[in-house]
Amino acid sequence: DTESTSDFTISTTEQLTETEDIKTTQSLINEKLNKIGETMTQFIELFSNNLSDQNNLPNSTSFQQ
């Protein structure tokens, strides 16, 4: 996913010319950050749910090795 990241960077620097463009760029960045934040939160929830599920399994030795 390297191409889309560099495309975003290029379009971001190109847009830093007018005030309206800067506002657009800021909202784009905020959207990306919010998306990242949501993904992180979901991952953390999933991860901690998996941990608690594993701890509740009876006679589970596969993760203790």
Short mmCIF file of C-alpha atoms in Angstrom, two decimals:
data_model
loop_
_atom_site.label_atom_id
_atom_site.label_comp_id
_atom_site.label_asym_id
_atom_site.label_seq_id
_atom_site.Cartn_x
_atom_site.Cartn_y
_atom_site.Cartn_z
CA ASP A 1 0.00 0.00 0.00
CA THR A 2 3.04 2.22 -0.47
CA GLU A 3 1.74 3.87 -3.66
CA SER A 4 -1.45 5.23 -2.12
CA THR A 5 0.56 6.61 0.81
CA SER A 6 2.99 8.47 -1.44
CA ASP A 7 0.11 9.68 -3.65
CA PHE A 8 -1.54 11.10 -0.55
CA THR A 9 1.70 12.81 0.49
CA ILE A 10 2.21 14.32 -2.96
CA SER A 11 -1.39 15.57 -3.20
CA THR A 12 -1.08 16.98 0.31
CA THR A 13 2.03 19.06 -0.49
CA GLU A 14 0.52 20.23 -3.79
CA GLN A 15 -2.56 21.47 -1.95
CA LEU A 16 -0.65 23.70 0.49
CA THR A 17 -1.00 26.79 -1.71
CA GLU A 18 -4.31 28.44 -0.82
CA THR A 19 -6.21 28.73 2.45
CA GLU A 20 -9.13 26.71 1.10
CA ASP A 21 -6.75 23.97 -0.01
CA ILE A 22 -5.11 23.92 3.41
CA LYS A 23 -8.52 23.44 5.03
CA THR A 24 -9.25 20.60 2.60
CA THR A 25 -5.89 19.02 3.34
CA GLN A 26 -6.42 19.29 7.09
CA SER A 27 -9.81 17.61 6.87
CA LEU A 28 -8.30 14.87 4.67
CA ILE A 29 -5.57 14.28 7.26
CA ASN A 30 -8.12 14.30 10.08
CA GLU A 31 -10.20 11.70 8.24
CA LYS A 32 -7.14 9.49 7.79
CA LEU A 33 -6.17 9.89 11.47
CA ASN A 34 -9.71 9.11 12.61
CA LYS A 35 -9.73 6.00 10.43
CA ILE A 36 -6.38 4.91 11.90
CA GLY A 37 -7.71 5.56 15.41
CA GLU A 38 -10.83 3.49 14.76
CA THR A 39 -8.75 0.64 13.34
CA MET A 40 -6.39 0.71 16.33
CA THR A 41 -9.32 0.69 18.76
CA GLN A 42 -10.94 -2.24 16.96
CA PHE A 43 -7.64 -4.12 16.95
CA ILE A 44 -7.09 -3.52 20.67
CA GLU A 45 -10.64 -4.65 21.48
CA LEU A 46 -10.23 -7.75 19.32
CA PHE A 47 -6.85 -8.49 20.87
CA SER A 48 -8.03 -8.14 24.47
CA ASN A 49 -11.15 -10.19 23.71
CA ASN A 50 -8.96 -12.95 22.30
CA LEU A 51 -6.73 -12.86 25.38
CA SER A 52 -9.66 -13.15 27.78
CA ASP A 53 -11.17 -15.95 25.67
CA GLN A 54 -7.91 -17.90 25.79
CA ASN A 55 -7.65 -17.46 29.55
CA ASN A 56 -11.15 -18.87 29.98
CA LEU A 57 -10.46 -22.01 27.97
CA PRO A 58 -10.24 -25.12 30.18
CA ASN A 59 -7.00 -27.15 30.01
CA SER A 60 -5.48 -24.76 27.46
CA THR A 61 -1.75 -25.45 27.35
CA SER A 62 -0.94 -24.46 23.76
CA PHE A 63 -0.21 -20.82 24.67
CA GLN A 64 1.79 -21.59 27.81
CA GLN A 65 4.72 -23.30 26.11
#
